[in-house]
PDB file of C-alpha atoms in Angstrom:
ATOM      1  CA  GLU N 945       0.274   0.250   0.255  1.00 60.00           C
ATOM      2  CA  ASN N 946       2.478   2.190   0.922  1.00 66.00           C
ATOM      3  CA  GLU N 947       4.271   1.521  -2.795  1.00 67.00           C
ATOM      4  CA  ILE N 948       0.707   2.761  -3.843  1.00 64.00           C
ATOM      5  CA  THR N 949       0.520   5.609  -2.357  1.00 66.00           C
ATOM      6  CA  GLN N 950       4.166   6.703  -3.345  1.00 70.00           C
ATOM      7  CA  ALA N 951       3.022   6.094  -7.267  1.00 69.00           C
ATOM      8  CA  ILE N 952      -0.188   8.171  -6.990  1.00 67.00           C
ATOM      9  CA  GLY N 953       2.286  10.714  -5.388  1.00 70.00           C
ATOM     10  CA  GLN N 954       5.227  10.289  -8.503  1.00 72.00           C
ATOM     11  CA  LEU N 955       2.142  10.493 -11.857  1.00 71.00           C
ATOM     12  CA  GLN N 956       0.724  13.743  -9.596  1.00 70.00           C
ATOM     13  CA  ASP N 957       3.640  14.863  -9.609  1.00 75.00           C
ATOM     14  CA  ILE N 958       5.448  13.641 -13.553  1.00 73.00           C
ATOM     15  CA  GLU N 959       1.047  14.949 -14.095  1.00 70.00           C
ATOM     16  CA  ASP N 960       1.777  18.858 -12.757  1.00 72.00           C
ATOM     17  CA  ASN N 961       6.137  19.045 -14.408  1.00 72.00           C
ATOM     18  CA  VAL N 962       3.852  17.605 -17.819  1.00 70.00           C
ATOM     19  CA  GLN N 963       0.874  21.214 -17.527  1.00 69.00           C
ATOM     20  CA  TYR N 964       3.648  23.472 -15.871  1.00 69.00           C
ATOM     21  CA  GLU N 965       5.726  23.235 -19.472  1.00 66.00           C
ATOM     22  CA  MET N 966       2.689  22.506 -21.921  1.00 65.00           C
ATOM     23  CA  GLU N 967       1.683  26.530 -20.073  1.00 67.00           C
ATOM     24  CA  SER N 968       5.365  27.269 -21.057  1.00 62.00           C
ATOM     25  CA  LEU N 969       5.429  26.668 -24.226  1.00 58.00           C
ATOM     26  CA  LYS N 970       2.497  28.224 -24.700  1.00 60.00           C
ATOM     27  CA  ASN N 971       3.414  31.511 -22.957  1.00 61.00           C
ATOM     28  CA  ASN N 972       6.232  31.060 -24.848  1.00 54.00           C
ATOM     29  CA  LYS N 973       8.713  30.869 -21.935  1.00 50.00           C
ATOM     30  CA  GLY N 974      11.496  29.261 -20.513  1.00 49.00           C
ATOM     31  CA  TRP N 975      14.120  27.241 -22.691  1.00 49.00           C
ATOM     32  CA  TRP N 976      11.350  25.585 -24.193  1.00 49.00           C
ATOM     33  CA  THR N 977      10.884  28.442 -26.364  1.00 51.00           C
ATOM     34  CA  GLU N 978      13.316  28.217 -29.408  1.00 53.00           C
ATOM     35  CA  MET N 979      11.956  25.056 -29.990  1.00 53.00           C
ATOM     36  CA  TRP N 980       8.054  25.968 -28.935  1.00 53.00           C
ATOM     37  CA  ASN N 981       9.616  28.310 -32.181  1.00 55.00           C
ATOM     38  CA  LEU N 982      11.112  25.576 -34.519  1.00 54.00           C
ATOM     39  CA  TRP N 983       7.728  22.750 -34.363  1.00 54.00           C
ATOM     40  CA  ASN N 984       4.686  24.626 -36.855  1.00 50.00           C
ATOM     41  CA  GLY N 985       0.846  24.062 -35.063  1.00 51.00           C
ATOM     42  CA  GLU N 986       0.596  20.602 -37.036  1.00 53.00           C
ATOM     43  CA  ARG N 987       3.325  19.126 -35.431  1.00 57.00           C
ATOM     44  CA  ASP N 988       1.956  20.681 -32.214  1.00 58.00           C
ATOM     45  CA  LEU N 989      -1.300  19.587 -31.826  1.00 61.00           C
ATOM     46  CA  GLU N 990      -0.214  15.981 -32.801  1.00 62.00           C
ATOM     47  CA  SER N 991       2.555  16.568 -29.112  1.00 62.00           C
ATOM     48  CA  LYS N 992      -0.503  17.554 -27.497  1.00 67.00           C
ATOM     49  CA  GLU N 993      -3.042  14.763 -28.432  1.00 70.00           C
ATOM     50  CA  ASN N 994       0.548  12.164 -27.773  1.00 66.00           C
ATOM     51  CA  VAL N 995       0.695  13.549 -24.848  1.00 67.00           C
ATOM     52  CA  GLN N 996      -3.100  13.258 -23.304  1.00 74.00           C
ATOM     53  CA  LYS N 997      -3.201   9.870 -24.608  1.00 74.00           C
ATOM     54  CA  ILE N 998      -1.142   8.732 -22.640  1.00 68.00           C
ATOM     55  CA  ARG N 999      -2.443  11.015 -19.036  1.00 71.00           C
ATOM     56  CA  GLU N1000      -5.660   9.017 -20.240  1.00 77.00           C
ATOM     57  CA  ASP N1001      -3.734   5.443 -20.949  1.00 71.00           C
ATOM     58  CA  ILE N1002      -2.252   6.002 -16.870  1.00 71.00           C
ATOM     59  CA  GLN N1003      -5.525   7.354 -15.320  1.00 76.00           C
ATOM     60  CA  GLY N1004      -6.733   3.360 -17.214  1.00 74.00           C
ATOM     61  CA  LEU N1005      -3.797   1.399 -15.244  1.00 72.00           C
ATOM     62  CA  LYS N1006      -4.595   3.363 -12.864  1.00 73.00           C
ATOM     63  CA  ASP N1007      -8.175   2.578 -12.084  1.00 78.00           C
ATOM     64  CA  ASP N1008      -6.779  -1.287 -12.679  1.00 72.00           C
ATOM     65  CA  PHE N1009      -4.526  -1.048 -10.511  1.00 72.00           C
ATOM     66  CA  LYS N1010      -7.311   0.299  -7.719  1.00 76.00           C
ATOM     67  CA  ASN N1011      -9.489  -2.986  -9.173  1.00 77.00           C
ATOM     68  CA  TYR N1012      -6.137  -5.371  -7.987  1.00 73.00           C
ATOM     69  CA  LYS N1013      -6.077  -3.546  -4.595  1.00 74.00           C
ATOM     70  CA  ASP N1014      -9.631  -4.172  -3.907  1.00 79.00           C
ATOM     71  CA  MET N1015      -9.526  -8.168  -5.486  1.00 77.00           C
ATOM     72  CA  VAL N1016      -6.936  -8.907  -3.393  1.00 74.00           C
ATOM     73  CA  GLU N1017      -7.952  -7.520   0.166  1.00 79.00           C
ATOM     74  CA  GLN N1018     -11.459  -9.446  -1.249  1.00 80.00           C
ATOM     75  CA  MET N1019      -9.018 -12.414  -1.173  1.00 77.00           C
ATOM     76  CA  GLN N1020      -7.046 -11.859   1.518  1.00 77.00           C
ATOM     77  CA  ASP N1021     -10.657 -12.254   3.675  1.00 81.00           C
ATOM     78  CA  ASP N1022     -11.950 -15.326   0.997  1.00 79.00           C
ATOM     79  CA  MET N1023      -8.660 -16.888   3.014  1.00 78.00           C
ATOM     80  CA  LYS N1024      -9.783 -15.825   6.556  1.00 80.00           C
ATOM     81  CA  GLU N1025     -13.358 -17.284   5.949  1.00 80.00           C
ATOM     82  CA  ASN N1026     -11.882 -20.740   4.786  1.00 76.00           C
ATOM     83  CA  LYS N1027      -9.534 -20.116   7.611  1.00 77.00           C
ATOM     84  CA  ASP N1028     -13.160 -20.314   9.765  1.00 78.00           C
ATOM     85  CA  ASP N1029     -14.450 -23.029   8.055  1.00 75.00           C
ATOM     86  CA  GLU N1030     -11.626 -24.571   8.194  1.00 75.00           C
ATOM     87  CA  SER N1031     -11.292 -24.584  12.613  1.00 78.00           C
ATOM     88  CA  ARG N1032     -15.290 -25.444  11.295  1.00 78.00           C
ATOM     89  CA  ILE N1033     -14.936 -28.308   9.715  1.00 76.00           C
ATOM     90  CA  GLU N1034     -12.284 -29.927  12.403  1.00 77.00           C
ATOM     91  CA  LYS N1035     -14.346 -28.920  15.404  1.00 77.00           C
ATOM     92  CA  LEU N1036     -17.357 -31.558  13.831  1.00 74.00           C
ATOM     93  CA  LEU N1037     -14.496 -33.776  13.523  1.00 73.00           C
ATOM     94  CA  HIS N1038     -14.244 -33.160  17.304  1.00 70.00           C
ATOM     95  CA  GLU N1039     -16.831 -33.642  18.139  1.00 69.00           C
ATOM     96  CA  LEU N1040     -17.837 -36.490  16.531  1.00 66.00           C
ATOM     97  CA  THR N1041     -14.445 -38.205  17.871  1.00 63.00           C
ATOM     98  CA  HIS N1042     -17.206 -37.914  20.649  1.00 61.00           C
ATOM     99  CA  HIS N1043     -19.976 -39.198  20.783  1.00 54.00           C
ATOM    100  CA  ARG N1044     -22.004 -36.903  19.584  1.00 50.00           C
ATOM    101  CA  LYS N1045     -25.574 -37.548  19.160  1.00 52.00           C
ATOM    102  CA  ASN N1046     -26.665 -38.958  15.247  1.00 53.00           C
ATOM    103  CA  GLU N1047     -30.022 -36.128  15.391  1.00 51.00           C
ATOM    104  CA  ASP N1048     -26.243 -33.629  15.134  1.00 55.00           C
ATOM    105  CA  TYR N1049     -24.835 -35.270  11.551  1.00 56.00           C
ATOM    106  CA  SER N1050     -27.578 -33.808   9.454  1.00 61.00           C
ATOM    107  CA  ASP N1051     -26.096 -30.397  10.902  1.00 63.00           C
ATOM    108  CA  LYS N1052     -22.277 -30.810   9.579  1.00 65.00           C
ATOM    109  CA  GLU N1053     -23.480 -32.111   6.498  1.00 69.00           C
ATOM    110  CA  ASP N1054     -25.188 -29.477   5.524  1.00 72.00           C
ATOM    111  CA  ASP N1055     -22.731 -27.369   7.365  1.00 70.00           C
ATOM    112  CA  ILE N1056     -20.339 -29.173   4.860  1.00 72.00           C
ATOM    113  CA  LYS N1057     -22.440 -28.447   1.438  1.00 76.00           C
ATOM    114  CA  GLN N1058     -22.458 -24.710   1.800  1.00 77.00           C
ATOM    115  CA  LEU N1059     -17.691 -25.143   2.327  1.00 74.00           C
ATOM    116  CA  LYS N1060     -17.786 -26.675  -1.425  1.00 76.00           C
ATOM    117  CA  GLN N1061     -20.608 -23.730  -2.433  1.00 80.00           C
ATOM    118  CA  LYS N1062     -18.349 -21.413  -1.120  1.00 76.00           C
ATOM    119  CA  GLU N1063     -15.143 -22.784  -2.981  1.00 73.00           C
ATOM    120  CA  GLU N1064     -17.422 -23.015  -6.348  1.00 78.00           C
ATOM    121  CA  ALA N1065     -17.574 -19.662  -5.745  1.00 77.00           C
ATOM    122  CA  TYR N1066     -13.956 -19.054  -5.171  1.00 73.00           C
ATOM    123  CA  LYS N1067     -13.238 -20.573  -8.457  1.00 74.00           C
ATOM    124  CA  ASN N1068     -15.327 -18.806 -10.406  1.00 78.00           C
ATOM    125  CA  GLN N1069     -13.441 -15.678  -9.071  1.00 76.00           C
ATOM    126  CA  ILE N1070     -10.289 -16.342 -10.044  1.00 74.00           C
ATOM    127  CA  LYS N1071     -11.239 -17.438 -12.927  1.00 76.00           C
ATOM    128  CA  GLU N1072     -12.738 -14.082 -13.646  1.00 78.00           C
ATOM    129  CA  MET N1073      -9.592 -12.187 -12.417  1.00 74.00           C
ATOM    130  CA  GLU N1074      -7.250 -14.343 -14.762  1.00 74.00           C
ATOM    131  CA  GLU N1075      -9.850 -12.740 -17.558  1.00 79.00           C
ATOM    132  CA  LYS N1076      -8.622  -9.638 -16.903  1.00 75.00           C
ATOM    133  CA  TYR N1077      -5.546 -10.047 -16.195  1.00 72.00           C
ATOM    134  CA  ARG N1078      -5.230 -11.162 -19.844  1.00 76.00           C
ATOM    135  CA  ASN N1079      -7.262  -8.385 -20.780  1.00 77.00           C
ATOM    136  CA  LEU N1080      -4.702  -5.442 -18.860  1.00 73.00           C
ATOM    137  CA  GLU N1081      -2.220  -7.459 -20.888  1.00 74.00           C
ATOM    138  CA  ASN N1082      -3.379  -6.757 -24.057  1.00 75.00           C
ATOM    139  CA  GLN N1083      -4.057  -3.210 -23.315  1.00 75.00           C
ATOM    140  CA  TYR N1084      -0.258  -3.401 -21.963  1.00 71.00           C
ATOM    141  CA  THR N1085       0.565  -4.690 -24.886  1.00 74.00           C
ATOM    142  CA  ALA N1086      -0.555  -1.906 -27.953  1.00 74.00           C
ATOM    143  CA  LEU N1087       0.405   0.766 -25.735  1.00 72.00           C
ATOM    144  CA  GLU N1088       4.477  -0.584 -26.159  1.00 69.00           C
ATOM    145  CA  ASN N1089       4.005  -0.948 -29.947  1.00 70.00           C
ATOM    146  CA  LYS N1090       2.401   2.807 -29.800  1.00 70.00           C
ATOM    147  CA  ARG N1091       5.013   3.789 -28.166  1.00 65.00           C
ATOM    148  CA  GLU N1092       7.564   3.082 -29.889  1.00 63.00           C
ATOM    149  CA  GLU N1093       5.551   3.824 -33.321  1.00 65.00           C
ATOM    150  CA  ASN N1094       6.154   7.526 -31.757  1.00 60.00           C
ATOM    151  CA  ASP N1095       8.495  10.511 -31.842  1.00 55.00           C
ATOM    152  CA  GLU N1096      10.092  10.343 -28.272  1.00 55.00           C
ATOM    153  CA  THR N1097      10.118  14.186 -26.532  1.00 58.00           C
ATOM    154  CA  GLY N1098      10.762  14.576 -23.784  1.00 59.00           C
ATOM    155  CA  VAL N1099       6.877  14.974 -21.938  1.00 58.00           C
ATOM    156  CA  GLU N1100       6.409  12.259 -23.887  1.00 62.00           C
ATOM    157  CA  ASN N1101       8.843  10.038 -21.689  1.00 67.00           C
ATOM    158  CA  ALA N1102       8.510  10.982 -18.752  1.00 66.00           C
ATOM    159  CA  GLN N1103       5.264   9.706 -19.165  1.00 71.00           C
ATOM    160  CA  MET N1104       6.029   6.482 -20.456  1.00 72.00           C
ATOM    161  CA  GLN N1105       8.692   6.268 -17.890  1.00 75.00           C
ATOM    162  CA  VAL N1106       5.558   6.489 -15.345  1.00 73.00           C
ATOM    163  CA  LYS N1107       3.294   4.418 -17.310  1.00 75.00           C
ATOM    164  CA  GLU N1108       6.592   1.130 -17.320  1.00 79.00           C
ATOM    165  CA  LYS N1109       6.812   2.170 -13.050  1.00 78.00           C
ATOM    166  CA  TYR N1110       3.520   1.425 -13.126  1.00 73.00           C
ATOM    167  CA  GLU N1111       3.659  -1.706 -15.271  1.00 77.00           C
ATOM    168  CA  LYS N1112       6.129  -3.119 -13.195  1.00 80.00           C
ATOM    169  CA  LYS N1113       3.967  -2.338  -9.362  1.00 77.00           C
ATOM    170  CA  LEU N1114       0.729  -4.342 -11.727  1.00 76.00           C
ATOM    171  CA  LYS N1115       3.140  -7.517 -11.578  1.00 78.00           C
ATOM    172  CA  LYS N1116       4.401  -7.992  -8.801  1.00 79.00           C
ATOM    173  CA  LEU N1117       0.176  -7.713  -8.006  1.00 75.00           C
ATOM    174  CA  TYR N1118      -0.095 -10.009  -9.637  1.00 76.00           C
ATOM    175  CA  ASP N1119       2.701 -12.381  -8.624  1.00 78.00           C
ATOM    176  CA  ARG N1120       0.849 -12.198  -5.020  1.00 78.00           C
ATOM    177  CA  ILE N1121      -3.145 -12.551  -6.290  1.00 75.00           C
ATOM    178  CA  LYS N1122      -1.128 -15.678  -7.740  1.00 79.00           C
ATOM    179  CA  LYS N1123       0.380 -16.124  -4.104  1.00 79.00           C
ATOM    180  CA  TYR N1124      -2.553 -16.244  -3.143  1.00 72.00           C
ATOM    181  CA  GLU N1125      -3.921 -18.595  -4.828  1.00 75.00           C
ATOM    182  CA  LYS N1126      -2.019 -21.327  -4.294  1.00 79.00           C
ATOM    183  CA  SER N1127      -2.600 -20.970  -1.076  1.00 76.00           C
ATOM    184  CA  ASN N1128      -6.385 -21.541  -1.080  1.00 72.00           C
ATOM    185  CA  TRP N1129      -5.531 -24.382  -3.348  1.00 79.00           C
ATOM    186  CA  GLU N1130      -3.423 -25.987  -0.344  1.00 78.00           C
ATOM    187  CA  LEU N1131      -6.603 -24.803   2.116  1.00 74.00           C
ATOM    188  CA  LYS N1132      -9.429 -26.218  -0.156  1.00 75.00           C
ATOM    189  CA  GLN N1133      -7.047 -29.444   0.245  1.00 79.00           C
ATOM    190  CA  LYS N1134      -7.040 -29.479   3.565  1.00 77.00           C
ATOM    191  CA  VAL N1135     -11.044 -28.450   4.070  1.00 73.00           C
ATOM    192  CA  GLY N1136     -11.565 -31.659   1.147  1.00 73.00           C
ATOM    193  CA  GLU N1137      -9.183 -34.115   3.004  1.00 79.00           C
ATOM    194  CA  ASN N1138     -11.443 -33.800   6.279  1.00 73.00           C
ATOM    195  CA  ALA N1139     -14.267 -33.051   5.095  1.00 70.00           C
ATOM    196  CA  LYS N1140     -13.687 -36.965   4.130  1.00 77.00           C
ATOM    197  CA  THR N1141     -12.466 -37.483   6.584  1.00 77.00           C
ATOM    198  CA  TYR N1142     -15.295 -36.264   8.782  1.00 71.00           C
ATOM    199  CA  GLN N1143     -18.068 -38.625   6.464  1.00 74.00           C
ATOM    200  CA  GLN N1144     -16.307 -41.629   6.470  1.00 76.00           C
ATOM    201  CA  SER N1145     -15.861 -41.140  10.580  1.00 75.00           C
ATOM    202  CA  ALA N1146     -20.103 -40.180  10.412  1.00 70.00           C
ATOM    203  CA  SER N1147     -21.237 -43.813   8.747  1.00 73.00           C
ATOM    204  CA  THR N1148     -18.892 -45.679  10.871  1.00 75.00           C
ATOM    205  CA  ARG N1149     -21.059 -44.054  13.543  1.00 71.00           C
ATOM    206  CA  ASP N1150     -24.160 -44.713  11.812  1.00 69.00           C
ATOM    207  CA  GLN N1151     -22.898 -48.800  11.581  1.00 73.00           C
ATOM    208  CA  SER N1152     -21.805 -48.416  14.635  1.00 70.00           C
ATOM    209  CA  LEU N1153     -25.365 -47.327  16.209  1.00 69.00           C
ATOM    210  CA  SER N1154     -27.429 -49.240  13.986  1.00 69.00           C
ATOM    211  CA  GLN N1155     -25.917 -52.949  14.964  1.00 68.00           C
ATOM    212  CA  GLN N1156     -25.822 -51.532  19.200  1.00 68.00           C
ATOM    213  CA  ASN N1157     -30.025 -50.565  17.807  1.00 63.00           C
ATOM    214  CA  ASN N1158     -30.180 -54.184  16.201  1.00 62.00           C
ATOM    215  CA  ALA N1159     -28.665 -55.934  18.951  1.00 56.00           C
ATOM    216  CA  GLN N1160     -31.061 -54.195  21.448  1.00 55.00           C
ATOM    217  CA  SER N1161     -34.158 -55.524  19.789  1.00 54.00           C
ATOM    218  CA  SER N1162     -33.709 -58.174  19.712  1.00 51.00           C
ATOM    219  CA  GLU N1163     -33.478 -59.527  22.933  1.00 52.00           C
ATOM    220  CA  PRO N1164     -36.433 -59.553  25.718  1.00 51.00           C
ATOM    221  CA  ASN N1165     -35.907 -57.308  28.606  1.00 53.00           C
ATOM    222  CA  MET N1166     -36.727 -60.621  31.116  1.00 47.00           C
ATOM    223  CA  GLU N1167     -36.828 -57.650  34.619  1.00 50.00           C
ATOM    224  CA  GLN N1168     -38.641 -55.334  33.609  1.00 51.00           C
ATOM    225  CA  TYR N1169     -41.134 -57.778  32.149  1.00 47.00           C
ATOM    226  CA  TYR N1170     -41.132 -60.708  35.593  1.00 49.00           C
ATOM    227  CA  ASN N1171     -40.269 -57.829  37.301  1.00 52.00           C
ATOM    228  CA  ILE N1172     -37.106 -60.448  38.591  1.00 47.00           C
ATOM    229  CA  PRO N1173     -34.317 -59.930  38.420  1.00 52.00           C
ATOM    230  CA  ILE N1174     -31.892 -61.662  35.434  1.00 50.00           C
ATOM    231  CA  PRO N1175     -29.934 -64.700  36.475  1.00 53.00           C
ATOM    232  CA  SER N1176     -25.924 -65.314  35.246  1.00 52.00           C
ATOM    233  CA  ARG N1177     -25.883 -68.067  33.150  1.00 50.00           C
ATOM    234  CA  SER N1178     -24.087 -69.560  36.321  1.00 48.00           C
ATOM    235  CA  GLN N1179     -26.795 -70.273  37.497  1.00 47.00           C
ATOM    236  CA  THR N1180     -29.439 -72.681  37.023  1.00 47.00           C
ATOM    237  CA  THR N1181     -33.285 -72.390  37.547  1.00 43.00           C
TER     238      THR N1181
END
């Protein structure tokens, strides 16, 4: 964030300098006077158009940079939410290990289903972000080609240098996004393994409870029926 703030400040300084130089040219002030007089009206108009176009391109880069920053913040929130989901799954496994009631199992399955839905939504968000980055790369390529075609003047060079710095910062930001994506993928794998373990444990628990219920229902409760204690197998009647 400090780098972003510094880069935006540098951009503002460059724009102020360019504005000052343009005013100086317009009023025939400073050492630009001789150069200004050599340019004809057509070259003057072309230069202004080039400078204006570069300014617009840099403003577009600013907007894209802000969008990527917002994406990173959203991804950080998603990472935190996924970690919370992982903690909830681990808690469910702990509860299952300590023999929670069978009626609670359906609630646990709903939690796992919601977690999978969140993971699917996150995958779609990553896909959309990658598509935006590809579009941004195409814009950079077009700007680079145009820069090679244009005559390089002092003002244009300054603007291009600012644009190149911005491109480098955007590349660093994209690398950071890919790092977050990898971390989230690893977290998703871990959550998926925990969910699978939970489902297997729940199935084993259900089978065990079912067998116990069948065993109890197959033997009559003689003590309650006759209101007398049941003799052990070593006694005779």
